[in-house]
Coordinates of C-alpha atoms in Angstrom, one line a residue:
M1 CA 9.5 8.3 -15.9
N2 CA 10.9 11.7 -17.0
K3 CA 7.4 13.2 -16.5
I4 CA 7.1 11.7 -12.7
F5 CA 10.6 13.0 -11.9
E6 CA 9.8 16.5 -13.1
E7 CA 6.2 16.7 -11.2
L8 CA 7.9 15.1 -8.2
D9 CA 11.2 17.5 -8.2
L10 CA 13.5 14.1 -7.9
A11 CA 16.4 13.9 -10.0
K12 CA 18.5 10.9 -11.5
E13 CA 20.7 10.9 -8.0
N14 CA 18.8 11.9 -4.5
P15 CA 19.8 12.7 -1.0
G16 CA 18.5 10.4 1.3
G17 CA 18.9 12.8 4.4
F18 CA 16.2 15.5 5.3
C19 CA 16.4 17.7 8.6
G20 CA 15.1 21.1 6.8
E21 CA 18.0 20.7 4.3
W22 CA 18.5 17.8 2.6
V23 CA 21.8 15.7 3.8
A24 CA 23.8 12.4 2.9
N25 CA 27.3 11.7 3.2
G26 CA 26.7 7.8 3.0
S27 CA 27.0 5.6 -0.2
T28 CA 25.1 5.4 -2.8
A29 CA 22.4 2.9 -3.8
D30 CA 21.2 2.4 -7.0
I31 CA 17.1 1.9 -7.0
I32 CA 15.6 -0.6 -9.0
S33 CA 12.0 -1.2 -10.3
P34 CA 10.9 -4.7 -10.1
I35 CA 8.6 -4.2 -13.2
N36 CA 11.7 -4.9 -15.6
G37 CA 14.8 -4.6 -13.5
G38 CA 15.7 -1.6 -14.5
E39 CA 17.4 1.3 -12.3
I40 CA 15.0 4.4 -11.7
A41 CA 17.6 6.6 -10.2
K42 CA 20.1 6.5 -7.1
V43 CA 20.1 7.4 -3.6
R44 CA 22.5 8.9 -1.6
Q45 CA 22.3 7.6 2.2
I46 CA 23.2 9.1 5.1
T47 CA 25.7 8.4 7.3
G48 CA 25.4 8.3 11.8
E49 CA 26.6 11.6 11.5
D50 CA 24.1 12.8 9.3
Y51 CA 21.3 11.2 12.0
Q52 CA 22.2 12.6 14.7
K53 CA 21.9 16.2 12.8
I54 CA 18.4 15.2 12.0
S55 CA 17.6 14.0 15.3
K56 CA 18.6 17.2 17.0
A57 CA 16.8 19.2 14.1
A58 CA 13.6 17.0 14.6
H59 CA 13.7 17.9 18.6
N60 CA 13.9 21.3 18.0
A61 CA 11.4 21.0 15.6
F62 CA 9.3 19.7 17.9
L63 CA 9.8 22.4 20.5
D64 CA 8.0 25.0 18.3
W65 CA 5.3 23.0 17.2
R66 CA 4.1 22.0 20.4
E67 CA 3.9 25.7 21.2
V68 CA 1.0 25.3 17.9
P69 CA -2.4 25.1 19.2
A70 CA -4.3 21.9 17.6
P71 CA -6.6 23.0 15.3
K72 CA -4.0 25.2 13.9
R73 CA -2.1 21.9 13.2
G74 CA -4.6 20.4 11.8
D75 CA -4.8 23.2 9.2
V76 CA -1.3 22.1 8.4
V77 CA -2.4 18.8 7.8
R78 CA -5.4 19.6 5.6
Q79 CA -2.9 21.9 3.2
V80 CA -0.8 18.7 3.0
A81 CA -3.8 16.6 1.6
N82 CA -4.8 19.4 -0.8
E83 CA -1.3 18.8 -2.2
L84 CA -1.6 14.6 -2.5
R85 CA -5.0 15.3 -4.3
E86 CA -2.8 17.6 -6.7
K87 CA -0.4 14.8 -6.8
K88 CA -2.4 11.8 -6.8
K89 CA -1.7 10.6 -10.2
V90 CA 1.6 11.1 -10.2
L91 CA 2.5 10.2 -7.1
G92 CA 1.0 6.8 -7.5
E93 CA 2.6 6.1 -10.4
L94 CA 6.2 6.1 -8.8
V95 CA 4.7 3.5 -6.0
T96 CA 3.9 1.5 -8.9
L97 CA 6.8 1.9 -10.3
E98 CA 9.2 1.4 -7.5
M99 CA 7.0 -1.2 -5.3
G100 CA 5.3 -2.9 -8.4
K101 CA 1.7 -3.3 -7.2
S102 CA -0.8 -2.3 -9.6
I103 CA -1.4 0.7 -11.1
Q104 CA -5.0 1.0 -9.3
E105 CA -3.3 -0.1 -6.1
G106 CA -0.7 2.5 -6.5
Y107 CA -3.5 5.6 -7.0
G108 CA -5.4 4.1 -3.5
E109 CA -2.6 4.1 -1.8
V110 CA -1.9 7.5 -2.3
Q111 CA -5.7 8.4 -1.7
E112 CA -5.1 6.6 1.8
M113 CA -2.4 8.8 2.4
I114 CA -5.2 11.9 1.6
D115 CA -8.0 10.0 3.6
I116 CA -5.6 10.0 7.0
C117 CA -5.1 13.4 6.4
D118 CA -8.6 14.3 6.5
F119 CA -9.0 12.3 9.2
A120 CA -6.7 13.8 11.3
V121 CA -8.1 17.3 10.5
G122 CA -11.0 16.2 12.3
M123 CA -9.6 14.7 14.9
S124 CA -7.0 18.2 15.5
R125 CA -10.2 19.5 17.6
Q126 CA -11.2 16.5 19.5
L127 CA -8.1 15.7 21.3
C128 CA -9.7 15.7 24.4
G129 CA -9.5 14.1 28.2
I130 CA -12.4 13.6 30.6
T131 CA -13.5 14.9 33.5
M132 CA -13.8 12.3 36.9
S133 CA -16.0 13.0 39.9
S134 CA -13.5 13.5 42.8
E135 CA -14.3 12.0 46.4
R136 CA -13.3 14.9 47.5
K137 CA -15.6 18.1 48.3
Q138 CA -14.4 21.0 45.8
H139 CA -12.0 19.2 44.0
R140 CA -12.2 18.6 40.2
M141 CA -10.2 16.2 39.0
F142 CA -9.6 15.7 34.6
E143 CA -7.4 14.2 32.5
Q144 CA -5.6 15.9 29.9
W145 CA -3.1 14.8 26.6
H146 CA 0.2 16.6 26.1
P147 CA 2.5 16.3 23.2
L148 CA 4.9 13.6 23.2
G149 CA 7.9 14.4 21.3
V150 CA 9.9 13.2 18.3
V151 CA 8.5 10.1 16.6
G152 CA 10.2 7.5 15.0
V153 CA 8.4 5.9 12.0
I154 CA 9.8 2.7 10.4
T155 CA 7.7 1.9 7.4
A156 CA 8.4 -1.6 5.2
F157 CA 8.3 -1.8 1.2
N158 CA 5.0 -3.0 0.8
F159 CA 3.1 0.3 1.5
P160 CA 5.8 2.7 0.9
V161 CA 4.0 5.6 1.4
A162 CA 0.9 4.7 3.6
V163 CA 1.8 3.2 6.6
W164 CA 3.8 6.5 7.2
S165 CA 0.9 9.3 6.5
W166 CA -1.0 7.1 9.1
N167 CA 1.3 7.9 11.9
A168 CA 3.0 10.8 10.7
A169 CA -0.9 12.5 10.3
L170 CA -1.9 11.8 13.9
A171 CA 1.5 12.8 15.3
L172 CA 1.6 15.9 13.8
I173 CA -1.7 17.1 15.1
C174 CA -0.6 15.6 17.9
G175 CA 2.1 18.2 17.9
N176 CA 5.0 16.5 17.2
S177 CA 7.7 15.4 15.5
V178 CA 8.5 12.7 12.7
I179 CA 11.7 10.7 11.5
W180 CA 10.7 8.4 8.5
K181 CA 13.0 5.8 8.1
P182 CA 11.8 4.0 4.6
S183 CA 12.4 0.5 3.0
S184 CA 15.6 0.8 1.8
K185 CA 13.7 -0.9 -1.5
T186 CA 11.4 1.7 -2.0
P187 CA 12.9 5.1 -0.8
L188 CA 12.2 7.4 -3.8
T189 CA 8.2 7.7 -2.8
A190 CA 9.4 8.6 0.5
I191 CA 11.8 11.6 -0.8
A192 CA 8.7 12.5 -3.2
V193 CA 6.5 12.9 0.1
I194 CA 8.6 14.6 2.4
K195 CA 9.4 17.2 -0.5
I196 CA 5.6 17.9 -0.6
M197 CA 5.9 18.0 3.6
E198 CA 9.0 20.7 3.0
K199 CA 6.5 22.6 0.3
V200 CA 3.4 22.8 3.2
L201 CA 6.1 23.6 5.8
K202 CA 7.6 26.4 4.6
K203 CA 4.7 27.9 3.2
N204 CA 3.3 28.1 6.6
G205 CA 6.8 29.3 8.3
I206 CA 7.1 26.1 9.9
Q207 CA 10.4 24.3 10.2
P208 CA 10.6 21.7 8.1
A209 CA 12.2 20.1 9.9
L210 CA 8.8 18.7 11.4
C211 CA 9.0 15.8 9.0
C212 CA 12.7 14.2 8.9
L213 CA 13.8 12.2 6.8
A214 CA 16.6 8.8 7.3
I215 CA 17.3 6.8 4.4
A216 CA 19.9 4.1 5.1
P217 CA 20.2 0.3 5.3
G218 CA 17.6 -1.0 7.8
G219 CA 19.8 -2.2 11.0
E220 CA 22.2 0.6 11.2
I221 CA 20.3 3.3 11.1
G222 CA 17.4 1.3 12.7
D223 CA 19.3 1.1 15.5
H224 CA 19.9 4.8 15.8
I225 CA 16.1 5.6 16.0
T226 CA 15.3 2.6 18.8
K227 CA 18.2 4.1 21.0
D228 CA 17.8 7.7 20.4
K229 CA 16.6 9.5 23.1
Y230 CA 14.7 12.3 21.8
V231 CA 12.6 9.1 19.9
A232 CA 9.6 9.2 22.5
L233 CA 7.6 6.5 20.6
V234 CA 9.0 4.3 17.9
S235 CA 6.3 3.0 15.1
Y236 CA 8.0 -0.3 13.9
T237 CA 6.2 -2.0 10.7
G238 CA 8.7 -5.4 9.5
S239 CA 9.3 -8.6 10.5
V240 CA 8.5 -10.3 14.0
R241 CA 12.0 -11.4 14.3
R242 CA 13.2 -7.5 13.5
G243 CA 9.9 -6.2 15.9
R244 CA 11.6 -8.4 18.9
E245 CA 14.9 -6.6 19.0
V246 CA 13.0 -3.0 18.3
G247 CA 10.9 -4.1 21.1
K248 CA 13.8 -4.9 23.6
I249 CA 15.7 -1.7 22.6
V250 CA 12.9 0.8 23.0
Q251 CA 11.6 -0.8 26.5
E252 CA 14.9 -1.3 27.6
R253 CA 14.8 2.8 27.9
F254 CA 11.4 2.8 28.7
G255 CA 10.3 4.6 25.5
K256 CA 6.9 3.7 23.8
L257 CA 6.3 1.5 20.8
I258 CA 3.7 0.7 18.2
L259 CA 4.8 -2.5 16.8
E260 CA 3.0 -4.0 12.9
L261 CA 4.1 -7.3 12.6
G262 CA 3.7 -10.5 10.9
G263 CA 0.1 -11.5 9.7
N264 CA -1.0 -15.1 8.5
N265 CA -4.8 -14.1 8.1
A266 CA -7.1 -16.8 7.3
V267 CA -10.8 -16.5 5.9
I268 CA -13.0 -19.4 7.2
V269 CA -15.9 -19.9 4.6
S270 CA -19.0 -21.5 5.7
N271 CA -21.4 -24.1 3.5
K272 CA -23.9 -21.2 4.5
A273 CA -22.1 -18.6 2.9
D274 CA -22.9 -16.8 -0.6
L275 CA -19.8 -18.0 -2.5
D276 CA -19.3 -15.1 -5.2
I277 CA -18.9 -12.8 -2.2
A278 CA -16.2 -15.6 -0.9
L279 CA -14.9 -16.4 -4.0
K280 CA -14.2 -12.5 -4.4
S281 CA -13.2 -12.2 -1.0
V282 CA -10.3 -14.6 -1.1
Y283 CA -8.9 -13.9 -4.7
F284 CA -8.4 -10.4 -3.8
G285 CA -7.2 -10.9 -0.7
A286 CA -4.6 -13.4 -1.7
I287 CA -2.8 -12.1 -4.8
G288 CA -3.4 -8.0 -4.1
T289 CA 0.1 -6.7 -4.1
S290 CA 1.1 -9.7 -5.1
G291 CA 0.6 -11.3 -1.7
Q292 CA 2.5 -8.7 -0.2
R293 CA 0.2 -7.2 2.3
C294 CA 0.8 -7.9 6.1
T295 CA -3.4 -8.4 5.6
S296 CA -3.2 -10.5 2.6
T297 CA -5.2 -13.9 2.8
R298 CA -2.8 -16.7 4.0
R299 CA -5.2 -19.5 4.7
V300 CA -8.8 -20.1 3.4
I301 CA -10.8 -22.8 5.8
A302 CA -14.0 -23.8 3.9
H303 CA -16.6 -26.4 5.2
E304 CA -16.4 -29.5 3.8
E305 CA -20.0 -29.4 2.0
I306 CA -18.5 -26.3 -0.6
Y307 CA -14.8 -27.5 -0.2
D308 CA -14.8 -29.0 -3.7
T309 CA -17.4 -26.2 -5.4
F310 CA -15.2 -23.5 -3.9
S311 CA -11.8 -25.0 -5.1
T312 CA -12.6 -25.6 -8.3
R313 CA -14.1 -22.0 -8.9
L314 CA -11.1 -20.9 -6.9
K315 CA -8.4 -22.4 -9.1
S316 CA -10.7 -21.3 -12.0
L317 CA -10.2 -17.2 -11.1
Y318 CA -6.5 -18.2 -10.4
Q319 CA -6.0 -19.6 -14.4
K320 CA -7.5 -16.3 -15.2
T321 CA -4.9 -14.2 -13.3
S322 CA -3.3 -11.4 -15.6
I323 CA 0.0 -11.2 -14.7
G324 CA 2.5 -8.7 -16.1
D325 CA 3.9 -4.9 -16.1
P326 CA 1.4 -3.3 -13.3
R327 CA 0.9 0.0 -15.4
D328 CA -0.8 -1.7 -17.4
G329 CA -4.0 -1.9 -16.0
K330 CA -4.9 -5.3 -17.7
N331 CA -3.0 -6.6 -15.4
I332 CA -4.1 -7.5 -12.1
M333 CA -1.0 -8.5 -10.4
G334 CA 2.3 -7.3 -10.9
P335 CA 5.7 -8.5 -9.6
L336 CA 7.4 -9.5 -6.1
V337 CA 9.5 -6.8 -4.8
D338 CA 12.9 -8.4 -6.1
K339 CA 14.5 -11.3 -6.7
K340 CA 14.9 -12.4 -2.9
A341 CA 11.3 -12.6 -2.5
V342 CA 11.0 -15.0 -5.3
D343 CA 13.2 -17.5 -4.1
V344 CA 11.8 -16.9 -0.8
M345 CA 8.5 -18.2 -2.5
M346 CA 9.8 -21.4 -4.0
K347 CA 11.3 -22.6 -0.7
A348 CA 8.3 -22.5 1.1
I349 CA 6.8 -24.0 -1.8
E350 CA 9.5 -26.8 -1.4
S351 CA 8.7 -27.0 1.8
I352 CA 5.1 -27.5 2.5
K353 CA 5.3 -30.2 -0.5
K354 CA 8.0 -31.9 1.7
Q355 CA 5.3 -31.7 4.5
G356 CA 2.3 -33.3 2.1
G357 CA 0.9 -30.3 0.4
K358 CA -1.0 -30.7 -2.8
V359 CA -0.3 -27.7 -5.6
L360 CA -3.8 -27.0 -6.9
Y361 CA -2.4 -24.6 -9.2
G362 CA 0.6 -22.3 -10.2
G363 CA 3.7 -21.5 -7.7
E364 CA 5.9 -20.6 -11.0
K365 CA 8.5 -18.5 -11.6
K366 CA 7.1 -16.9 -15.3
D367 CA 9.7 -15.6 -17.9
L368 CA 9.2 -11.6 -17.9
P369 CA 11.5 -8.7 -17.6
G370 CA 13.4 -8.4 -14.8
G371 CA 13.0 -12.2 -13.1
C372 CA 10.0 -11.2 -10.2
Y373 CA 7.2 -12.5 -11.8
V374 CA 5.9 -15.7 -10.3
T375 CA 2.2 -17.2 -10.8
P376 CA -0.2 -17.4 -7.7
C377 CA -0.5 -20.4 -5.8
L378 CA -3.1 -22.6 -4.3
I379 CA -2.1 -25.3 -2.2
E380 CA -4.1 -27.8 -0.5
A381 CA -3.3 -28.5 3.3
V382 CA -4.1 -29.7 6.4
P383 CA -3.9 -28.0 9.7
D384 CA -0.8 -29.5 11.2
M385 CA 1.4 -28.8 8.6
K386 CA 4.6 -27.0 10.0
M387 CA 4.7 -24.0 7.2
L388 CA 1.1 -23.4 8.3
Q389 CA 2.5 -21.4 11.1
E390 CA 4.6 -19.7 8.9
E391 CA 4.2 -16.1 7.2
T392 CA 5.1 -16.4 3.7
F393 CA 5.5 -12.8 2.1
A394 CA 4.0 -13.8 -1.1
P395 CA 0.9 -15.1 -3.1
I396 CA 0.5 -18.4 -1.4
L397 CA -3.0 -19.3 -0.3
Y398 CA -3.4 -22.6 1.8
V399 CA -6.4 -24.3 1.2
L400 CA -8.1 -26.2 4.1
K401 CA -11.6 -27.9 5.1
F402 CA -13.4 -28.4 8.3
K403 CA -16.4 -30.1 9.1
H404 CA -17.8 -27.6 12.5
L405 CA -17.2 -24.0 13.0
E406 CA -15.8 -24.1 16.1
E407 CA -13.4 -26.7 14.6
A408 CA -12.4 -24.2 11.8
I409 CA -12.1 -21.2 14.8
K410 CA -9.6 -23.2 16.2
I411 CA -7.8 -24.0 12.6
H412 CA -8.0 -20.3 12.3
N413 CA -6.3 -19.1 15.7
D414 CA -4.1 -21.8 15.8
V415 CA -1.1 -19.9 14.8
P416 CA 1.2 -17.7 16.3
Q417 CA 0.1 -14.0 14.1
G418 CA -3.2 -12.3 15.1
L419 CA -3.5 -9.5 12.9
S420 CA -6.6 -9.4 10.4
S421 CA -9.6 -12.6 9.7
A422 CA -12.9 -12.9 8.0
I423 CA -16.0 -15.8 7.8
I424 CA -17.8 -15.7 5.1
T425 CA -21.6 -16.7 6.1
N426 CA -25.1 -15.8 5.6
D427 CA -25.7 -17.1 9.3
L428 CA -26.2 -14.7 12.1
L429 CA -25.7 -17.5 14.4
E430 CA -22.1 -18.5 12.5
S431 CA -21.4 -14.3 12.5
E432 CA -22.0 -13.5 15.9
L433 CA -19.9 -16.3 17.2
Y434 CA -17.3 -15.5 15.4
L435 CA -16.9 -12.2 16.6
S436 CA -17.3 -13.0 20.0
F437 CA -14.5 -13.7 22.5
K438 CA -14.8 -17.4 21.6
G439 CA -14.3 -16.4 17.9
S440 CA -10.9 -15.2 15.7
D441 CA -8.3 -14.0 18.3
C442 CA -7.1 -10.7 15.7
G443 CA -7.2 -7.8 15.7
I444 CA -9.2 -6.9 12.8
A445 CA -12.2 -9.5 12.4
N446 CA -14.5 -8.9 9.4
V447 CA -18.0 -10.5 8.1
N448 CA -18.7 -11.0 4.4
I449 CA -15.6 -9.2 3.5
G450 CA -11.9 -10.3 2.5
T451 CA -8.8 -9.7 5.6
S452 CA -7.9 -7.1 3.1
G453 CA -8.0 -3.8 2.4
A454 CA -8.8 -2.2 5.6
E455 CA -10.4 1.7 6.1
I456 CA -8.4 4.0 7.9
G457 CA -11.5 5.1 10.2
G458 CA -10.7 1.9 12.5
A459 CA -7.8 1.4 14.5
F460 CA -5.7 -0.7 12.5
G461 CA -3.2 -3.8 14.1
G462 CA -3.1 -7.0 15.7
E463 CA -2.9 -9.3 18.6
K464 CA -0.4 -12.1 19.5
E465 CA 3.0 -12.1 17.4
T466 CA 1.4 -9.2 15.5
G467 CA 2.8 -6.7 17.7
G468 CA -0.7 -5.3 19.7
G469 CA 0.3 -2.0 18.0
R470 CA -2.6 0.3 16.5
E471 CA -2.3 3.0 14.0
S472 CA -4.9 4.9 12.0
G473 CA -8.2 5.6 12.9
S474 CA -10.9 5.7 16.1
D475 CA -9.0 6.5 19.2
A476 CA -5.2 5.2 18.0
W477 CA -4.2 9.2 18.4
K478 CA -3.8 8.3 22.3
A479 CA -0.3 6.7 21.2
Y480 CA 1.1 9.8 20.4
M481 CA 0.5 11.8 23.2
R482 CA 1.3 11.7 26.8
R483 CA -1.8 11.0 29.5
Q484 CA -1.6 13.4 32.5
T485 CA -4.0 12.9 35.4
N486 CA -5.0 16.0 37.0
T487 CA -6.3 17.5 40.4
I488 CA -7.6 21.0 41.2
N489 CA -8.6 21.7 45.1
Y490 CA -10.5 24.9 44.5
S491 CA -11.9 24.4 48.7
Q492 CA -10.1 26.0 51.4
T493 CA -8.8 22.9 53.2
I494 CA -6.8 20.0 52.6
E495 CA -8.9 16.7 52.4
L496 CA -6.9 13.0 51.8
A497 CA -8.5 10.3 49.6
Q498 CA -9.2 7.3 50.6
G499 CA -10.5 8.7 54.2
I500 CA -7.0 9.0 55.5
K501 CA -7.0 11.5 58.7
F502 CA -3.6 12.7 58.5
F503 CA -3.6 16.5 59.5
D504 CA -6.1 16.4 62.4
K505 CA -3.7 14.4 64.5

């Protein structure tokens, strides 16, 4: 741990606010690793007064940054990517230490940051509008995109750095500044990343307040961000309940929103599926990050012809799952983020059992240091059980059966959430139906891969109670800019649209 701290410029006590300088005048929080329950470090949290200083600094940095041409903004983001490459190993180790995901997933999360930076560099030369044909002679009509302002990014514990980067890389090349409110459970990774940003920005003579940090209990500082007149866009990742509150506050002041909320993701396994593909897809989707991804597989809907074979083989995989310290490459599943998460999982299992669910395997606490380890749980269920409507952020997988694909799709869509989804089939007609308007109602729909593990090239987000937001690739950059439609008259007269004759009277 000493090496990690040294390479990332961390201390045993770290200020949790940054606005071009490090500030924090609030209480001190102990940061505990779920791996062993030991204290990693302390973070001094910010106060409301600290936030006001951060907000003003971010706004002032935006006013300067928007003057920089977009390709040059992209070059700064390119340098950030290079710094992340240099720190990939040690930063990935910190992600694992603080959050508890496997070391391979820790490295993968940092790689995701590198990838979105690379994507943003190319995008910085493609922030283009379109030209439209005007109905008036000698008029040119087109649209253009302008920087938006300060972007507030509120992230969750499960991806302590990657989700921030999806927003920040695009926000920066679009000419905005960023205030980051990370989860109070995983603030050290955020501090380490902001120190990397500070180094790059200072090297380029740019106000380091371009990327600010605000660490404090979620409700307190989150409310400051959502109500802040300087924050033009709020990107919030978290629970549906809190997302509703954030949405109301931001919309009351007509701010912009990106909401990435709950997921209750399902995989349909056809009787025409390659079962080896199905097993691997479902297994990683369900237990990757110990079931603490918003894209984790929560439900598997298997055809009755292959149900017994599939569930038996899946149970065998679960029984072989190596659970323990995620820094050990032999373990593919680490702890839940804290003891509260363990309690939530146990209560969910008891609830589904009362509703008639049958535990096929797992769902037990493991006696390992820290008290945050569990065995992944397989539960046989039927569609009308109330618990299937809820997302439990834990490695619980509900196994259901179906007769006809239309029935499977109905079961699949009959939940409030709509993030990620998948079908495993070698039948072209089934896959095409699943991807049609009659199929999955989710923002992400896959064929022959699982629900988890999205690439940054595609827009990420979902429908229904997932919030409708989109981050990362494709044209998600447009959310971070202000659209403007322009018309230029280069004739020597005034002509009105729609053929209106006004000046001839």
